[in-house]
Coordinates of C-alpha atoms in Angstrom, one line a residue:
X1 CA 0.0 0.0 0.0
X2 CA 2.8 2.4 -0.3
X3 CA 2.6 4.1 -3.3
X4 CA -0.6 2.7 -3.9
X5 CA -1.8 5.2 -0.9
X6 CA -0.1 8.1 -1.8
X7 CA -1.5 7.7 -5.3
X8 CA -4.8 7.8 -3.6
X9 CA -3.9 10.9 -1.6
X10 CA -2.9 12.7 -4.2
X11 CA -5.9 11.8 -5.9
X12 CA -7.9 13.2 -3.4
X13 CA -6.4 16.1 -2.4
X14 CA -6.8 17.3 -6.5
X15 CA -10.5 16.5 -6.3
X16 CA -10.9 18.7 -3.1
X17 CA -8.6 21.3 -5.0
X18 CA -10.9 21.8 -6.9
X19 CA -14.0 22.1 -5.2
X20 CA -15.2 18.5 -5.3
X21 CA -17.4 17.9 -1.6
X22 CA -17.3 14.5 -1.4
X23 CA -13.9 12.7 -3.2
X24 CA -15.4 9.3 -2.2
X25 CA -18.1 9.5 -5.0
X26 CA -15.4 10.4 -8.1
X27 CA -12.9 7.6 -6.7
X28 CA -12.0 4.0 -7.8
X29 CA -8.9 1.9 -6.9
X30 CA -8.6 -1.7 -8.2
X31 CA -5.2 -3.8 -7.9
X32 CA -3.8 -7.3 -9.0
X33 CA -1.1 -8.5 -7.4
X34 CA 1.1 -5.3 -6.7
X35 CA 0.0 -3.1 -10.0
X36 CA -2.8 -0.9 -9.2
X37 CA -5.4 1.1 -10.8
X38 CA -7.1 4.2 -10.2
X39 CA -9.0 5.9 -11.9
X40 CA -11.0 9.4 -11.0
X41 CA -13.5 10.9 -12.5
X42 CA -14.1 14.7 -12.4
X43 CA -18.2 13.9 -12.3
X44 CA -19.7 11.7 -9.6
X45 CA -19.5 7.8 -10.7
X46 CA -23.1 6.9 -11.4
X47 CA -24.4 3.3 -10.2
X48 CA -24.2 2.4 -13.9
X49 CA -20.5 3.3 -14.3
X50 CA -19.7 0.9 -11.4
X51 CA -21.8 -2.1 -11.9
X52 CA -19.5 -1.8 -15.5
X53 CA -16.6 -0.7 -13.3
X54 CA -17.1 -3.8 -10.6
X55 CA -18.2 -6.3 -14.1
X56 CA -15.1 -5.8 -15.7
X57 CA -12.6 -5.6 -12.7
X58 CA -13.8 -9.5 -12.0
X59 CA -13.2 -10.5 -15.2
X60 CA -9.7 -9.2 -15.4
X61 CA -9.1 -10.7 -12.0
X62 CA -8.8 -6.9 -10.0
X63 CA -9.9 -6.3 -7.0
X64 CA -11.7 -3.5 -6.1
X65 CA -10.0 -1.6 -2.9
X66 CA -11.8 1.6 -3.0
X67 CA -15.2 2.3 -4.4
X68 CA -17.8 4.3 -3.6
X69 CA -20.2 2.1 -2.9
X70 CA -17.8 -0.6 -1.0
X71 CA -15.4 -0.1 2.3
X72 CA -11.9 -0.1 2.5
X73 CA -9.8 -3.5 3.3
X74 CA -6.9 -1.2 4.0
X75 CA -6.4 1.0 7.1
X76 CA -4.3 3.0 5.2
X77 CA -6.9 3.9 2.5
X78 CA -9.8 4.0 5.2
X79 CA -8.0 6.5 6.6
X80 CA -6.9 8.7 3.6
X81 CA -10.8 8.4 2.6
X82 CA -12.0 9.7 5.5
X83 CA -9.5 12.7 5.6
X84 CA -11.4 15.8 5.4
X85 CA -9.3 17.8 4.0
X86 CA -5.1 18.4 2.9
X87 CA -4.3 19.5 6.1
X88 CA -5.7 15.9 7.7
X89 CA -4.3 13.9 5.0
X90 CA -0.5 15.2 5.7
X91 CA -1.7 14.4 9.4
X92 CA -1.7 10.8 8.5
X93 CA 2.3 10.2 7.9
X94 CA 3.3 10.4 11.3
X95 CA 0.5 8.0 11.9
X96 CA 1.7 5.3 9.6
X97 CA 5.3 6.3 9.5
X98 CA 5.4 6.7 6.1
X99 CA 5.0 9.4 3.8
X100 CA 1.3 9.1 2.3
X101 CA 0.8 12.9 2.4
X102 CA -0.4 14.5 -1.3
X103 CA 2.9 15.6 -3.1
X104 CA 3.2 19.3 -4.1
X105 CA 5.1 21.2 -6.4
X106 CA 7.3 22.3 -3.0
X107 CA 7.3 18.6 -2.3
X108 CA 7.9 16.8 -5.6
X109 CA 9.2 13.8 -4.5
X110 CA 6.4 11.2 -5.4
X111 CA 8.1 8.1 -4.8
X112 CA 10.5 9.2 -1.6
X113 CA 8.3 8.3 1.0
X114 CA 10.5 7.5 3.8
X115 CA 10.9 10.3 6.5
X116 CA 14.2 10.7 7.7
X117 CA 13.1 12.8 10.9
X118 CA 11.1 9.6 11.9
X119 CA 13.3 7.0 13.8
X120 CA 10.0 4.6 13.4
X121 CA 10.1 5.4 9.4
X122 CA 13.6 4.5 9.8
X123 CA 13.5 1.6 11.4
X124 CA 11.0 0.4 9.5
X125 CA 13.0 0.7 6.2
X126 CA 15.7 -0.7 7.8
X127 CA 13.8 -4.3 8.4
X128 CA 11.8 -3.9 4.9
X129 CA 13.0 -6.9 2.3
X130 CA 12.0 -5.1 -0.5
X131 CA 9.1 -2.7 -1.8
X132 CA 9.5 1.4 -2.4
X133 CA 10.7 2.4 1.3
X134 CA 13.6 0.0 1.1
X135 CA 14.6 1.8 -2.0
X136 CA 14.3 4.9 -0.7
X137 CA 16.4 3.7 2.8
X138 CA 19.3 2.6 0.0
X139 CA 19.2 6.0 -2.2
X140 CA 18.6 7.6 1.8
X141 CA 22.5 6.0 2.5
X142 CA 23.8 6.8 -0.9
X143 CA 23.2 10.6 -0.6
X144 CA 24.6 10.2 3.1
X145 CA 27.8 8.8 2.1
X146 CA 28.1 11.1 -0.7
X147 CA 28.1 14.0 1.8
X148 CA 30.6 12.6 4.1
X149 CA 32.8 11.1 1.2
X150 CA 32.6 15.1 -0.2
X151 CA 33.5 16.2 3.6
X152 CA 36.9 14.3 3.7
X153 CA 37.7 15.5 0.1
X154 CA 37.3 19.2 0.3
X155 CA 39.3 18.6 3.6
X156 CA 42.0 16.9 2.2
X157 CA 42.1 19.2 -1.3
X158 CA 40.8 22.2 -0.2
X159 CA 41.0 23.0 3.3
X160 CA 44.3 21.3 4.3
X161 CA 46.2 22.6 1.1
X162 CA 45.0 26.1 2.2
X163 CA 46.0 25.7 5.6
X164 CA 49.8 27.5 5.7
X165 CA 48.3 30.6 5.0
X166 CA 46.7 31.4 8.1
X167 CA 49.7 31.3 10.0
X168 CA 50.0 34.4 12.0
X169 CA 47.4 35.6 11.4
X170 CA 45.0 37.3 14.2
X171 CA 42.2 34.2 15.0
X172 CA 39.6 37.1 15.0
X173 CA 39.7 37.7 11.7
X174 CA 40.4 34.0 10.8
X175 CA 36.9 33.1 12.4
X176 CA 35.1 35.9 11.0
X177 CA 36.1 35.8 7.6
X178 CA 35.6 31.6 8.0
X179 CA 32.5 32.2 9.2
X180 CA 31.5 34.7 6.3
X181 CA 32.9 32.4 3.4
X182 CA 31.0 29.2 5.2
X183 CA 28.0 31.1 4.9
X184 CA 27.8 32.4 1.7
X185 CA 28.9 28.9 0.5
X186 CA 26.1 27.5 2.0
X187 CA 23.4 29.9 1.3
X188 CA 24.2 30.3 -2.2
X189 CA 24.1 26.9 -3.0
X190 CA 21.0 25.8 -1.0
X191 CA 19.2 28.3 -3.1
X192 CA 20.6 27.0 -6.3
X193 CA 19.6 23.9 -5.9
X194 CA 15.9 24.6 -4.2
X195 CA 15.5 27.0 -7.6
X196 CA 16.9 24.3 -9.8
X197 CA 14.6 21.7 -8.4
X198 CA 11.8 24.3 -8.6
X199 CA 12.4 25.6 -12.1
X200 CA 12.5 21.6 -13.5
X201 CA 8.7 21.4 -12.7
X202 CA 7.6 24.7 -14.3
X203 CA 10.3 24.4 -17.4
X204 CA 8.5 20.2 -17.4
X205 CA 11.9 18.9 -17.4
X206 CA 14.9 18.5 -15.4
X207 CA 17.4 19.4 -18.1
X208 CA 15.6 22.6 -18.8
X209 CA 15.2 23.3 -14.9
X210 CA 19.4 23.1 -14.5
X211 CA 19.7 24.8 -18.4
X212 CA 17.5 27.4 -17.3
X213 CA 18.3 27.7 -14.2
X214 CA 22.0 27.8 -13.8
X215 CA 22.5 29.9 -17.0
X216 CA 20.2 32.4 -15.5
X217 CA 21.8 32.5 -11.8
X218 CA 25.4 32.2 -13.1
X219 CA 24.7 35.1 -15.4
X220 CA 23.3 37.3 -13.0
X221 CA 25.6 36.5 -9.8
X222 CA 28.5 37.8 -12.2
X223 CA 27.3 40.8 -13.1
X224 CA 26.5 41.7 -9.6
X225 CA 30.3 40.8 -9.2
X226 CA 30.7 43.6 -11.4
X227 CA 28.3 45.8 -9.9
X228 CA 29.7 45.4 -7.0
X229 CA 33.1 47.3 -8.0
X230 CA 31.3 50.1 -8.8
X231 CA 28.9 50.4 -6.2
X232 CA 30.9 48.9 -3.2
X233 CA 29.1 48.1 0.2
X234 CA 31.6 50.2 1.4
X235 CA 29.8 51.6 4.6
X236 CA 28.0 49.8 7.3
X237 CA 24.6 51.2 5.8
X238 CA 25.0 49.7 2.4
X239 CA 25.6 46.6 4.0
X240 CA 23.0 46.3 6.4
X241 CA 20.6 47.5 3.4
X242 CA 22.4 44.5 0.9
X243 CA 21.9 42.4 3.6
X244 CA 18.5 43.1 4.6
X245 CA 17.5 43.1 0.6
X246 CA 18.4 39.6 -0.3
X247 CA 17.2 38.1 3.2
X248 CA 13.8 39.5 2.2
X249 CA 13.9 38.6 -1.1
X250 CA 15.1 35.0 -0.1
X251 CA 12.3 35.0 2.6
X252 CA 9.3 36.0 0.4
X253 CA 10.1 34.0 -2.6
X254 CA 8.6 30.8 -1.6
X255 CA 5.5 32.5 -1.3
X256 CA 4.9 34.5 -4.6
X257 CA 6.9 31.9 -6.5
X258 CA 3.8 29.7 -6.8
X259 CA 1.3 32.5 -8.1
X260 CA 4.0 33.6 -10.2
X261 CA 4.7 30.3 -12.0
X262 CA 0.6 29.7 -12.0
X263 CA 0.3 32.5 -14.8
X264 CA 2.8 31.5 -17.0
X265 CA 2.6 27.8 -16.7
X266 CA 0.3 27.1 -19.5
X267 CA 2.4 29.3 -22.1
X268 CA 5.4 28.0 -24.4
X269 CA 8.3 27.1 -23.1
X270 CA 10.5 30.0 -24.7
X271 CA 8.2 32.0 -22.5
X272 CA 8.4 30.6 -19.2
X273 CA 11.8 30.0 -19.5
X274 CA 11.7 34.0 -19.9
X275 CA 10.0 34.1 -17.1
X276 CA 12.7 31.9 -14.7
X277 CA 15.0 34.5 -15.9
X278 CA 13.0 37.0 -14.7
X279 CA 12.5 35.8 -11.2
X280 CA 16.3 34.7 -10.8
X281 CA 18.3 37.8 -11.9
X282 CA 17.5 40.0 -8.9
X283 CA 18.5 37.4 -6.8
X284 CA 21.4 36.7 -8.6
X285 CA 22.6 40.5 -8.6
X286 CA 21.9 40.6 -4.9
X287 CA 24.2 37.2 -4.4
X288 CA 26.7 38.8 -6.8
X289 CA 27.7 41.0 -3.9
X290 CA 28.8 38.6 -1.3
X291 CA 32.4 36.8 -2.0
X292 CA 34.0 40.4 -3.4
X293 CA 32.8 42.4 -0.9
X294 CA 34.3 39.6 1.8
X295 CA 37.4 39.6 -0.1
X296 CA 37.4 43.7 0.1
X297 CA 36.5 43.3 3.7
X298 CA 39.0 40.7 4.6
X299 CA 41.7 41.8 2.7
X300 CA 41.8 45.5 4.1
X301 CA 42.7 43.9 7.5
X302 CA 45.2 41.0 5.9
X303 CA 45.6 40.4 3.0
X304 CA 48.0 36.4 4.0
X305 CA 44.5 34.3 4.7
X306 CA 43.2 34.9 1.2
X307 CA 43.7 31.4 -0.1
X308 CA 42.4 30.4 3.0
X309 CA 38.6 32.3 2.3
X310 CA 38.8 31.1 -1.5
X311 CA 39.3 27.2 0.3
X312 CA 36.3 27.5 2.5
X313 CA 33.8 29.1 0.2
X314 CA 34.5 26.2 -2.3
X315 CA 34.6 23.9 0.3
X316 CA 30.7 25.1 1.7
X317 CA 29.9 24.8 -2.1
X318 CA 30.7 21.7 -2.4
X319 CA 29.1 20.7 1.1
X320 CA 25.9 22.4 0.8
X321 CA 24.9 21.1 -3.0
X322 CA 24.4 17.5 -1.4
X323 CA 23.1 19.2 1.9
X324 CA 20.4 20.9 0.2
X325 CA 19.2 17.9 -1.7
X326 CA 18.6 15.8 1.4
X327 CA 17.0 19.0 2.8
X328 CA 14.7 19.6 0.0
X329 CA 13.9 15.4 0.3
X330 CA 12.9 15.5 4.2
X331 CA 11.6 18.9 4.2
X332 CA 10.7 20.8 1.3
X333 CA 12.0 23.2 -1.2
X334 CA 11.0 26.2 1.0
X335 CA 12.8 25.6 3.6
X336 CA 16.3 25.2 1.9
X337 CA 15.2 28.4 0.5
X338 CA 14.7 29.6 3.9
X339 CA 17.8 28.4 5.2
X340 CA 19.7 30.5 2.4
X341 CA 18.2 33.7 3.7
X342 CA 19.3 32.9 7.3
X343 CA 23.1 32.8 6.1
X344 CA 22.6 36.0 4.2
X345 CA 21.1 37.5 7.2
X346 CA 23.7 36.2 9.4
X347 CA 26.0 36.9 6.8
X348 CA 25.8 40.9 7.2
X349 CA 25.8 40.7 11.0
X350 CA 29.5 39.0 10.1
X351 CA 30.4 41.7 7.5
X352 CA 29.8 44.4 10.0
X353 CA 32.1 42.9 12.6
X354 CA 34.6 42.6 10.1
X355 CA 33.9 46.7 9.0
X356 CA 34.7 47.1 12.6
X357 CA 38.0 45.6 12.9
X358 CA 39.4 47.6 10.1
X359 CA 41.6 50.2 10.9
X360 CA 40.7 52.3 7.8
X361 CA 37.4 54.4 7.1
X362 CA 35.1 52.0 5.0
X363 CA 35.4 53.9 1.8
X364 CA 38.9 53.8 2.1
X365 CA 38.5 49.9 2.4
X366 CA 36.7 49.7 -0.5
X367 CA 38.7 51.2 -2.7
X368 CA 42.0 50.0 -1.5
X369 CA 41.3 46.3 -1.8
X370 CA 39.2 46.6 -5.5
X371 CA 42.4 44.7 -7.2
X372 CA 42.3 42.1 -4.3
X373 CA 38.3 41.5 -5.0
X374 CA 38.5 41.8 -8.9
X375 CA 38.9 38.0 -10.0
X376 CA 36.0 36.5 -7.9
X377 CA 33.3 37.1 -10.4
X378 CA 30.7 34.9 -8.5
X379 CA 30.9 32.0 -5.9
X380 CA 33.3 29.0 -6.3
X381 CA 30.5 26.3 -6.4

């Protein structure tokens, strides 16, 4: 009954969607052996349609799990029938410690529907011979050692290579400027990905989601690389205002992203594709302006531990791609999203501190570390 039920959720929650009363009445589910069928009607099933329905499940060998005029061998789908509404049929995961809630498009994952916060939905995967939450328990581990495997090897190629340089140097600004890099690593990517992941469903494919989307955000974050020589955050105002921009923007977009999509998902693909451009370049120009303005910031105090930023931006980059995945997977898209605007938030409280150590007025920063800040057109990611 595991995909079986969260076919029949889904179901469901379309037909109340869109303003169907009673699901129960639109709803048929047959199975033989472990293929099912379902089949929903957007008009109520009339008694003739399922004495035809019932006649030609038996000679086919089916059996009918959910009808409207029959009840439910299944918990499971006695349960998701008699959910009210969407808000009773996500209740019903933490019941059966599996995920049977209605995907959505900030939840895509059809066929993931083991939860990693559960211990129970763990457990359970962990004793399952075979069916769809053993698979997802396997790809569950692959994704885990792909994040530690990519933990020892930014170490060892990264990090550790980039290691010298910070010799001598005041730990202050080592841990400030490491704690900057870290997060811009981070939010940058978890963004990048949730967009990705976000764009493949309105674009209809993956490839066009990652053509789309990473042309579109590359793009962008450079040119606000350039902008950012010519309008430097070079006073705590301009920073806190950066700052306080992209965390908003970051915050609000996984609320107007939805509507936004809705009125351009049923045109050609030329123009929504237009339209992902549109809703990633200010984000991109606002992102443009984090690793420069670091590398301004840091490198007006000491100009030794640059290698050492450069190391542990790529090395959050690397991280946080296979982070944000597993993210997306237990939680949602919105939330990785989310996350990204908490490092950017954090990530001007940081930049202030580090305005404050410098010795020299914050214009004069700006402008005497531009050649320092000029290759990084972007993050390393």
């Amino acid at each position: 009954m595991d995909e079986t039920g969260r076919l029949l959720s889904l179901a469901k929650a379309t037909l109340l969607d869109v303003g169907v009363p009673d699901p129960r009445r639109h709803l048929v589910l047959a199975a033989f052996d472990n293929l099912s069928t379902l089949i929903v009607s957007r008009a109520p099933l009339s008694p003739d349609d399922l004495a035809r329905l019932h006649d030609v499940t038996a000679q086919m060998g089916f059996s009918i799990l959910v009808s409207p005029d029959a009840p439910e061998p299944s918990e499971v789908l006695q349960q998701i029938m008699a959910a009210p509404d969407l808000a009773a049929l996500q209740a019903l995961s933490p019941i059966f410690h599996l995920d049977v809630s209605p995907p959505t498009d900030d939840r895509p994952f059809f066929f993931n529907q083991l939860r990693i916060t559960d211990p129970a939905s763990m457990l359970r995967a962990m004793r399952a011979d075979s069916g769809v939450i053993k698979g997802n328990f396997g790809a569950t581990i692959v994704l885990l050692i792909i994040i530690a495997l990519s933990f020892v090897l930014v170490a060892l190629t990264i990090a550790l290579p980039a290691l010298p340089s910070v010799r001598r140097v005041s730990s202050r600004l080592i841990g400030a400027g490491t704690v900057y890099f870290l997060l811009i690593g981070f939010g940058f990517m978890s963004v990048e990905i949730g967009v990705i992941q976000r764009l493949s469903l309105f674009l209809g494919h993956p490839v066009y989601g990652l053509a789309v989307g990473l042309f579109a955000i590359i793009l962008s974050t450079g040119v606000g690389s350039l902008l950012s020589d010519r309008l430097p955050l070079s006073s705590p105002r301009r920073l806190i205002l950066w700052s306080g921009a992209l965390t908003f923007y970051l915050g609000a977009l996984p609320f107007w992203l939805s509507p936004f999509v809705g009125v351009f998902e049923a045109s050609p693909i030329m123009i929504r594709a237009a339209a992902a451009v549109l809703m990633v370049t200010p984000l991109g120009l606002l992102m443009g302006f984090g690793f420069p303005t670091g590398m301004a910031l840091v490198n007006a105090l000491d100009t030794r531990p640059t290698p050492w930023f450069w190391a542990i931006n790529g090395a959050a980059g690397v991280l946080a791609a296979s982070i944000a995945v597993a993210v997306n997977i237990a939680f949602s898209i919105s939330t990785s999203i989310w996350l990204s605007a908490i490092c950017y938030l954090l990530v001007g409280a940081v930049a202030l501190a580090l305005v404050r150590e410098s010795p020299a007025p914050c214009g004069a920063v700006a402008v005497s570390v531009r050649s320092a800040a000029r290759p990084s057109q972007g993050h390393i990611d």
